[in-house]
Amino acid sequence: MAAAAGIDNEAKSTNVLRLWTDERARGVILQVVVLVSLAAFIAMIVSNTLANLERAGLDVGFGFLDNPAFFEINQKLISYSSTSSYGRALIVGLLNTLLVAAMGIVTATIVGFSAGVLRLSPNWLVSRLVATYVETIRNIPVLLQIIFWWTILIELPKVADSVVIGGGIYLNNRGVRLPAPILEAGFGWVFFAFLLAVVATIMIATWAHRRHDKSGQTFPVFWVGLGLIIGLPLATHFALGQPVSWDVPVKQRFNYTGGFNIVPELVALWFALSVYTGAFISEIVRSGIMAVSKGQTEAASALGLRSGQTMRLVVIPQALRVIIPPLTSQYLNLTKNSSLAIAIGYQDVVATGNIILNQSGRSLEIVGIWMLIYLSLSLLTSAFMNWYNKHISLVER
């Protein structure tokens, strides 16, 4: 019996040793150990936090989000008043964050691509001007740039001395007052015409791409699509008797009524983030273009393509495979940098959350909401950009 037990123990030891010497098995074991250790560490942190909160007489929960906020928000995309709930205030702040992030990403992309291409221009003056912009802007902290542009905007004329643009736009130190659209019966058809024009443009672009691959002939997709997207809804608008009217701002004694106002904080934040991030994007674009073999440009010239066609049809499509990964990081940085809005009083999700935190004392919950929001935005942006990067990647044959 003793001999049999010894043989079994020796066999078990041999099996364990064989398992440990197997590289794949050892890797799995180490990963499991690290995962269990991490889970235990997180559980300890959560347990200690809950115990400390219980000893301090504090409870954790999100029921406070139903309480009235009792504060105003200077820029809102949905209806909101001081009697709205904390949860409603956070939604308004989140929409403000999404607004400035979306505007900033679009503008920074346009600025960055334009500057990146122009910096490679053979024109010495243009190249040097763009280089000066890039080296100046990206070496000044973005917070200082936000405060700088905000300071300029609040020094604009007062309401009584507003600058009038086009008879319906008023510019002053309280922002830009613009006419607001009033949607009447029949606007649904105008919107449907817009969607139809977008779908038609996509179909035309697909057809033009296949036609170009087969015959080499080009088609003015941009101009045709632009004509459809603008012309079709406009024609529908007039055909239905103009179902969209405008609420034009009217000057009162101390302010304007009607229309809608874009606060200077939004403009300053949007402009600073766009210009700052655009400087970094321009370097990414420049490096991506330079990564394309010079033989590609020479081959395009030999085929009779003009410089603009070469850049648009040959260089940029290949450069995108180098540009997209670091471009994603810049989009994420812009979204997270929008939280600096609190420095100039633009009420994004961080600013509104900070007011709620001070009023309710729910620091743990508010910080958790902030982290969840920015994590979600970052993961969604990364997922989309990764999908796009995979979509344009070279297919191996």
Coordinates of C-alpha atoms in Angstrom, one line a residue:
M1 CA 0.0 0.0 0.0
A2 CA 2.8 2.4 1.0
A3 CA 4.6 1.6 -2.2
A4 CA 1.5 2.3 -4.3
A5 CA 0.9 5.6 -2.5
G6 CA 4.5 6.6 -3.3
I7 CA 4.1 5.7 -6.9
D8 CA 0.9 7.8 -7.1
N9 CA 2.6 10.8 -5.5
E10 CA 5.6 10.5 -7.9
A11 CA 3.2 10.4 -10.8
K12 CA 1.3 13.5 -9.6
S13 CA 4.6 15.3 -9.2
T14 CA 5.7 14.3 -12.7
N15 CA 2.4 15.5 -14.1
V16 CA 2.6 18.9 -12.3
L17 CA 6.2 19.3 -13.5
R18 CA 5.2 18.4 -17.1
L19 CA 2.4 20.9 -16.9
W20 CA 4.7 23.6 -15.6
T21 CA 7.3 23.0 -18.3
D22 CA 4.7 23.3 -21.0
E23 CA 4.9 26.9 -22.2
R24 CA 1.2 27.2 -23.2
A25 CA 0.0 25.6 -20.0
R26 CA 2.3 27.8 -17.8
G27 CA 1.0 30.9 -19.6
V28 CA -2.6 30.0 -18.8
I29 CA -1.8 29.2 -15.2
L30 CA 0.0 32.6 -14.7
Q31 CA -2.9 34.5 -16.4
V32 CA -5.4 32.8 -14.0
V33 CA -3.2 33.6 -11.0
V34 CA -2.9 37.3 -12.1
L35 CA -6.7 37.5 -12.8
V36 CA -7.6 36.0 -9.4
S37 CA -5.2 38.3 -7.6
L38 CA -6.6 41.3 -9.4
A39 CA -10.2 40.3 -8.5
A40 CA -9.2 39.8 -4.9
F41 CA -7.5 43.2 -4.8
I42 CA -10.6 44.9 -6.2
A43 CA -12.9 43.1 -3.8
M44 CA -10.7 44.2 -0.9
I45 CA -10.8 47.8 -2.1
V46 CA -14.6 47.7 -2.5
S47 CA -15.1 46.0 0.9
N48 CA -12.9 48.5 2.7
T49 CA -14.7 51.4 1.0
L50 CA -18.1 50.2 1.9
A51 CA -17.0 49.5 5.5
N52 CA -15.6 53.0 5.8
L53 CA -18.8 54.6 4.4
E54 CA -20.9 52.5 6.9
R55 CA -18.7 53.7 9.8
A56 CA -19.1 57.3 8.6
G57 CA -22.9 56.9 8.4
L58 CA -22.9 57.4 4.6
D59 CA -25.0 55.3 2.2
V60 CA -24.2 54.7 -1.4
G61 CA -26.9 55.0 -4.0
F62 CA -28.2 57.0 -7.0
G63 CA -31.6 58.0 -5.6
F64 CA -30.5 61.5 -5.1
L65 CA -30.6 62.0 -8.9
D66 CA -34.3 62.5 -8.6
N67 CA -33.9 65.5 -6.3
P68 CA -34.5 69.0 -7.8
A69 CA -31.3 70.7 -9.0
F70 CA -32.0 74.3 -8.1
F71 CA -29.4 75.7 -10.5
E72 CA -29.4 77.0 -14.0
I73 CA -27.3 75.9 -17.0
N74 CA -26.1 78.5 -19.5
Q75 CA -26.1 76.2 -22.6
K76 CA -28.8 73.6 -23.0
L77 CA -29.8 71.5 -26.0
I78 CA -33.0 70.1 -24.3
S79 CA -35.6 71.7 -22.0
Y80 CA -34.2 72.3 -18.5
S81 CA -35.1 74.6 -15.6
S82 CA -33.8 75.0 -12.0
T83 CA -36.7 72.8 -10.9
S84 CA -35.4 69.9 -13.0
S85 CA -33.7 66.9 -11.3
Y86 CA -30.1 66.3 -10.8
G87 CA -30.3 63.5 -13.4
R88 CA -31.7 65.9 -16.0
A89 CA -28.9 68.3 -15.2
L90 CA -26.3 65.6 -15.8
I91 CA -28.0 64.7 -19.2
V92 CA -27.8 68.3 -20.2
G93 CA -24.2 68.5 -19.2
L94 CA -23.5 65.2 -21.1
L95 CA -25.1 66.6 -24.3
N96 CA -23.0 69.8 -23.9
T97 CA -19.9 67.6 -23.7
L98 CA -20.9 65.6 -26.8
L99 CA -21.7 68.8 -28.7
V100 CA -18.2 70.4 -28.1
A101 CA -16.5 67.0 -28.7
A102 CA -18.2 66.4 -32.0
M103 CA -17.7 69.9 -33.2
G104 CA -14.1 69.8 -32.1
I105 CA -13.4 66.5 -33.8
V106 CA -14.8 67.6 -37.1
T107 CA -13.0 71.0 -37.1
A108 CA -9.7 69.6 -35.8
T109 CA -9.8 67.0 -38.6
I110 CA -10.3 69.6 -41.3
V111 CA -7.6 71.9 -39.8
G112 CA -5.2 69.0 -39.2
F113 CA -5.5 67.5 -42.7
S114 CA -5.3 70.9 -44.4
A115 CA -2.2 72.0 -42.3
G116 CA -0.5 68.6 -42.8
V117 CA -0.9 68.8 -46.6
L118 CA 0.1 72.5 -46.8
R119 CA 3.2 71.9 -44.7
L120 CA 4.5 69.7 -47.5
S121 CA 3.8 72.4 -50.1
P122 CA 6.7 73.4 -52.3
N123 CA 5.7 77.0 -51.6
W124 CA 8.3 78.1 -49.0
L125 CA 6.0 80.8 -47.4
V126 CA 3.0 78.6 -47.0
S127 CA 5.1 75.7 -45.6
R128 CA 6.8 78.1 -43.1
L129 CA 3.6 79.6 -41.9
V130 CA 2.0 76.2 -41.3
A131 CA 5.2 75.1 -39.5
T132 CA 5.0 78.2 -37.3
Y133 CA 1.4 77.5 -36.4
V134 CA 2.1 73.9 -35.5
E135 CA 5.2 74.5 -33.4
T136 CA 3.5 77.5 -31.6
I137 CA 0.1 76.0 -30.8
R138 CA 1.2 72.5 -29.7
N139 CA 3.8 73.9 -27.3
I140 CA 1.3 76.1 -25.4
P141 CA -0.9 74.3 -22.8
V142 CA -4.4 73.9 -24.1
L143 CA -5.9 75.3 -20.8
L144 CA -4.1 78.6 -21.4
Q145 CA -5.4 78.7 -25.0
I146 CA -8.9 78.1 -23.8
I147 CA -8.7 81.0 -21.3
F148 CA -7.0 83.2 -23.9
W149 CA -9.8 82.8 -26.5
W150 CA -12.5 83.2 -23.8
T151 CA -10.9 86.4 -22.5
I152 CA -11.0 87.8 -26.1
L153 CA -14.7 86.8 -26.6
I154 CA -15.9 88.4 -23.3
E155 CA -14.2 91.7 -24.3
L156 CA -16.6 92.0 -27.3
P157 CA -19.1 94.9 -27.3
K158 CA -21.9 94.8 -24.8
V159 CA -25.5 93.9 -25.7
A160 CA -26.4 97.6 -26.4
D161 CA -23.5 97.8 -28.9
S162 CA -23.9 94.4 -30.5
V163 CA -22.3 93.8 -33.9
V164 CA -25.1 93.1 -36.4
I165 CA -24.4 90.5 -39.1
G166 CA -26.8 90.1 -42.0
G167 CA -29.7 91.7 -40.2
G168 CA -30.5 88.7 -38.0
I169 CA -27.3 87.7 -36.2
Y170 CA -26.0 89.6 -33.2
L171 CA -22.5 89.3 -31.8
N172 CA -21.7 90.6 -28.3
N173 CA -20.0 89.6 -25.1
R174 CA -22.9 87.3 -24.2
G175 CA -22.3 85.2 -27.3
V176 CA -23.9 84.9 -30.7
R177 CA -27.6 85.3 -31.0
L178 CA -28.9 83.5 -34.1
P179 CA -32.4 82.9 -35.6
A180 CA -34.0 79.7 -34.4
P181 CA -35.9 77.4 -36.9
I182 CA -39.6 76.9 -36.2
L183 CA -40.7 73.5 -37.5
E184 CA -44.3 73.5 -38.8
A185 CA -46.5 70.8 -40.4
G186 CA -44.8 69.3 -43.4
F187 CA -41.3 69.5 -42.1
G188 CA -41.2 65.7 -41.9
W189 CA -41.3 65.6 -45.7
V190 CA -38.3 68.0 -45.9
F191 CA -36.4 65.8 -43.5
F192 CA -37.4 62.7 -45.6
A193 CA -36.1 64.5 -48.7
F194 CA -32.8 65.1 -46.9
L195 CA -32.4 61.4 -46.0
L196 CA -33.3 60.4 -49.5
A197 CA -30.6 62.7 -50.9
V198 CA -28.0 61.2 -48.5
V199 CA -29.0 57.7 -49.6
A200 CA -28.9 58.7 -53.2
T201 CA -25.4 60.2 -52.7
I202 CA -24.1 57.0 -51.2
M203 CA -25.5 55.0 -54.0
I204 CA -24.0 57.3 -56.6
A205 CA -20.6 57.2 -54.8
T206 CA -20.7 53.4 -54.8
W207 CA -21.6 53.3 -58.5
A208 CA -18.9 55.8 -59.4
H209 CA -16.3 53.8 -57.5
R210 CA -17.1 50.6 -59.4
R211 CA -17.2 52.5 -62.7
H212 CA -13.8 54.0 -62.0
D213 CA -12.4 50.6 -61.2
K214 CA -13.7 49.1 -64.4
S215 CA -13.1 52.0 -66.9
G216 CA -10.8 54.5 -65.1
Q217 CA -13.4 57.2 -65.7
T218 CA -14.1 59.7 -62.9
F219 CA -17.4 61.2 -61.8
P220 CA -18.0 64.4 -59.9
V221 CA -19.5 62.6 -56.9
F222 CA -18.9 65.5 -54.5
W223 CA -20.6 68.2 -56.5
V224 CA -23.5 65.9 -57.5
G225 CA -24.0 64.8 -53.9
L226 CA -23.8 68.4 -52.6
G227 CA -26.4 69.4 -55.1
L228 CA -28.7 66.6 -54.1
I229 CA -28.3 67.1 -50.3
I230 CA -28.9 70.9 -50.6
G231 CA -31.2 71.1 -53.6
L232 CA -33.7 68.3 -52.9
P233 CA -34.7 69.4 -49.3
L234 CA -34.7 73.0 -50.5
A235 CA -37.0 72.2 -53.4
T236 CA -39.3 70.2 -51.1
H237 CA -39.3 73.1 -48.7
F238 CA -40.6 75.5 -51.3
A239 CA -43.0 73.0 -52.8
L240 CA -44.7 72.5 -49.5
G241 CA -45.1 76.2 -48.9
Q242 CA -42.1 76.7 -46.6
P243 CA -42.9 74.5 -43.6
V244 CA -39.8 75.9 -41.8
S245 CA -40.0 79.5 -40.5
W246 CA -37.5 81.4 -38.4
D247 CA -37.7 83.0 -35.0
V248 CA -35.6 86.1 -35.5
P249 CA -34.0 87.7 -32.4
V250 CA -35.5 91.0 -31.3
K251 CA -33.6 93.6 -29.3
Q252 CA -35.1 94.5 -25.9
R253 CA -33.9 97.0 -23.3
F254 CA -31.3 94.8 -21.7
N255 CA -31.0 91.7 -23.9
Y256 CA -32.4 90.0 -27.0
T257 CA -35.4 87.7 -27.1
G258 CA -36.2 85.0 -29.6
G259 CA -33.8 82.9 -31.6
F260 CA -31.1 81.0 -29.7
N261 CA -27.8 82.0 -28.1
I262 CA -24.4 80.4 -28.4
V263 CA -22.5 81.3 -25.3
P264 CA -18.9 82.6 -25.6
E265 CA -17.7 79.7 -23.4
L266 CA -18.7 77.2 -26.0
V267 CA -17.1 79.1 -28.9
A268 CA -13.8 79.6 -26.9
L269 CA -13.7 75.9 -25.9
W270 CA -14.5 74.6 -29.4
F271 CA -12.0 76.9 -31.1
A272 CA -9.2 76.2 -28.7
L273 CA -9.6 72.4 -28.7
S274 CA -9.9 72.4 -32.5
V275 CA -6.8 74.5 -33.1
Y276 CA -4.8 72.7 -30.5
T277 CA -5.7 69.2 -31.6
G278 CA -5.5 70.2 -35.3
A279 CA -1.8 71.0 -34.8
F280 CA -1.1 67.5 -33.6
I281 CA -3.2 65.9 -36.3
S282 CA -1.3 67.9 -39.0
E283 CA 1.9 66.2 -37.9
I284 CA 0.2 62.8 -38.1
V285 CA -1.1 63.6 -41.5
R286 CA 2.3 64.8 -42.7
S287 CA 4.1 61.7 -41.4
G288 CA 1.4 59.5 -43.1
I289 CA 1.9 61.2 -46.5
M290 CA 5.7 61.0 -46.2
A291 CA 5.3 57.2 -45.5
V292 CA 3.9 56.7 -49.0
S293 CA 6.5 55.7 -51.4
K294 CA 7.6 58.4 -53.8
G295 CA 7.2 55.9 -56.6
Q296 CA 3.4 56.0 -56.1
T297 CA 3.4 59.8 -56.9
E298 CA 5.7 59.3 -59.9
A299 CA 3.5 56.5 -61.2
A300 CA 0.4 58.7 -60.9
S301 CA 2.1 61.5 -62.7
A302 CA 3.1 59.1 -65.5
L303 CA -0.5 58.2 -65.8
G304 CA -1.4 61.8 -66.4
L305 CA -3.0 62.6 -63.0
R306 CA -2.8 66.1 -61.8
S307 CA -1.3 66.9 -58.4
G308 CA -4.7 67.3 -56.7
Q309 CA -5.9 64.0 -58.1
T310 CA -2.7 62.3 -57.1
M311 CA -3.1 63.5 -53.5
R312 CA -6.8 62.6 -53.3
L313 CA -6.8 59.3 -55.2
V314 CA -3.4 57.8 -54.6
V315 CA -1.5 59.3 -51.7
I316 CA -4.2 59.9 -49.1
P317 CA -5.9 56.5 -49.3
Q318 CA -2.6 54.8 -48.7
A319 CA -1.5 57.3 -46.0
L320 CA -4.8 56.7 -44.1
R321 CA -3.5 53.3 -43.0
V322 CA -0.7 55.1 -41.2
I323 CA -2.8 58.0 -40.0
I324 CA -5.8 56.4 -38.5
P325 CA -4.3 54.7 -35.3
P326 CA -2.6 57.8 -33.9
L327 CA -5.5 59.9 -35.1
T328 CA -7.8 57.9 -32.8
S329 CA -5.6 58.9 -29.8
Q330 CA -6.0 62.6 -30.7
Y331 CA -9.8 62.2 -30.9
L332 CA -9.8 60.6 -27.4
N333 CA -7.5 63.4 -26.1
L334 CA -9.9 66.1 -27.5
T335 CA -12.9 64.5 -25.9
K336 CA -11.2 64.2 -22.5
N337 CA -9.7 67.7 -22.8
S338 CA -13.2 69.1 -23.1
S339 CA -13.5 68.6 -19.3
L340 CA -11.3 71.7 -19.0
A341 CA -14.5 73.6 -19.8
I342 CA -15.0 74.1 -16.0
A343 CA -12.2 76.6 -16.1
I344 CA -14.2 79.1 -18.1
G345 CA -17.7 78.2 -16.9
Y346 CA -19.0 76.1 -19.8
Q347 CA -21.3 73.7 -18.1
D348 CA -20.4 70.3 -19.5
V349 CA -20.9 67.0 -17.6
V350 CA -17.9 67.8 -15.3
A351 CA -19.1 71.3 -14.4
T352 CA -22.7 70.2 -13.8
G353 CA -21.5 67.2 -11.9
N354 CA -19.3 69.4 -9.7
I355 CA -22.3 71.6 -8.8
I356 CA -24.3 68.5 -7.9
L357 CA -21.4 67.1 -5.9
N358 CA -21.1 70.3 -3.8
Q359 CA -24.9 70.5 -3.2
S360 CA -25.5 66.8 -2.4
G361 CA -22.1 65.7 -1.1
R362 CA -22.3 62.5 -3.3
S363 CA -18.7 62.6 -4.3
L364 CA -18.3 58.8 -4.8
E365 CA -21.3 58.5 -7.1
I366 CA -20.5 61.6 -9.1
V367 CA -16.9 60.6 -9.7
G368 CA -18.1 57.2 -10.7
I369 CA -20.5 58.7 -13.2
W370 CA -17.7 60.8 -14.7
M371 CA -15.5 57.8 -15.1
L372 CA -18.2 55.7 -16.7
I373 CA -19.1 58.5 -19.1
Y374 CA -15.6 59.2 -20.3
L375 CA -14.7 55.5 -20.4
S376 CA -17.8 54.8 -22.6
L377 CA -17.1 57.7 -24.9
S378 CA -13.5 56.6 -25.3
L379 CA -14.4 52.9 -26.0
L380 CA -17.1 53.9 -28.5
T381 CA -14.7 56.2 -30.4
S382 CA -12.0 53.6 -30.4
A383 CA -14.4 50.9 -31.6
F384 CA -15.6 53.0 -34.5
M385 CA -12.1 54.1 -35.5
N386 CA -10.8 50.5 -35.3
W387 CA -13.7 49.4 -37.5
Y388 CA -12.8 52.1 -40.0
N389 CA -9.1 51.2 -39.9
K390 CA -9.9 47.6 -40.6
H391 CA -12.3 48.6 -43.4
I392 CA -9.6 50.5 -45.3
S393 CA -6.8 48.1 -44.6
L394 CA -5.0 46.3 -47.4
V395 CA -6.4 42.9 -48.3
E396 CA -3.8 40.3 -48.6
R397 CA -4.0 38.2 -51.8

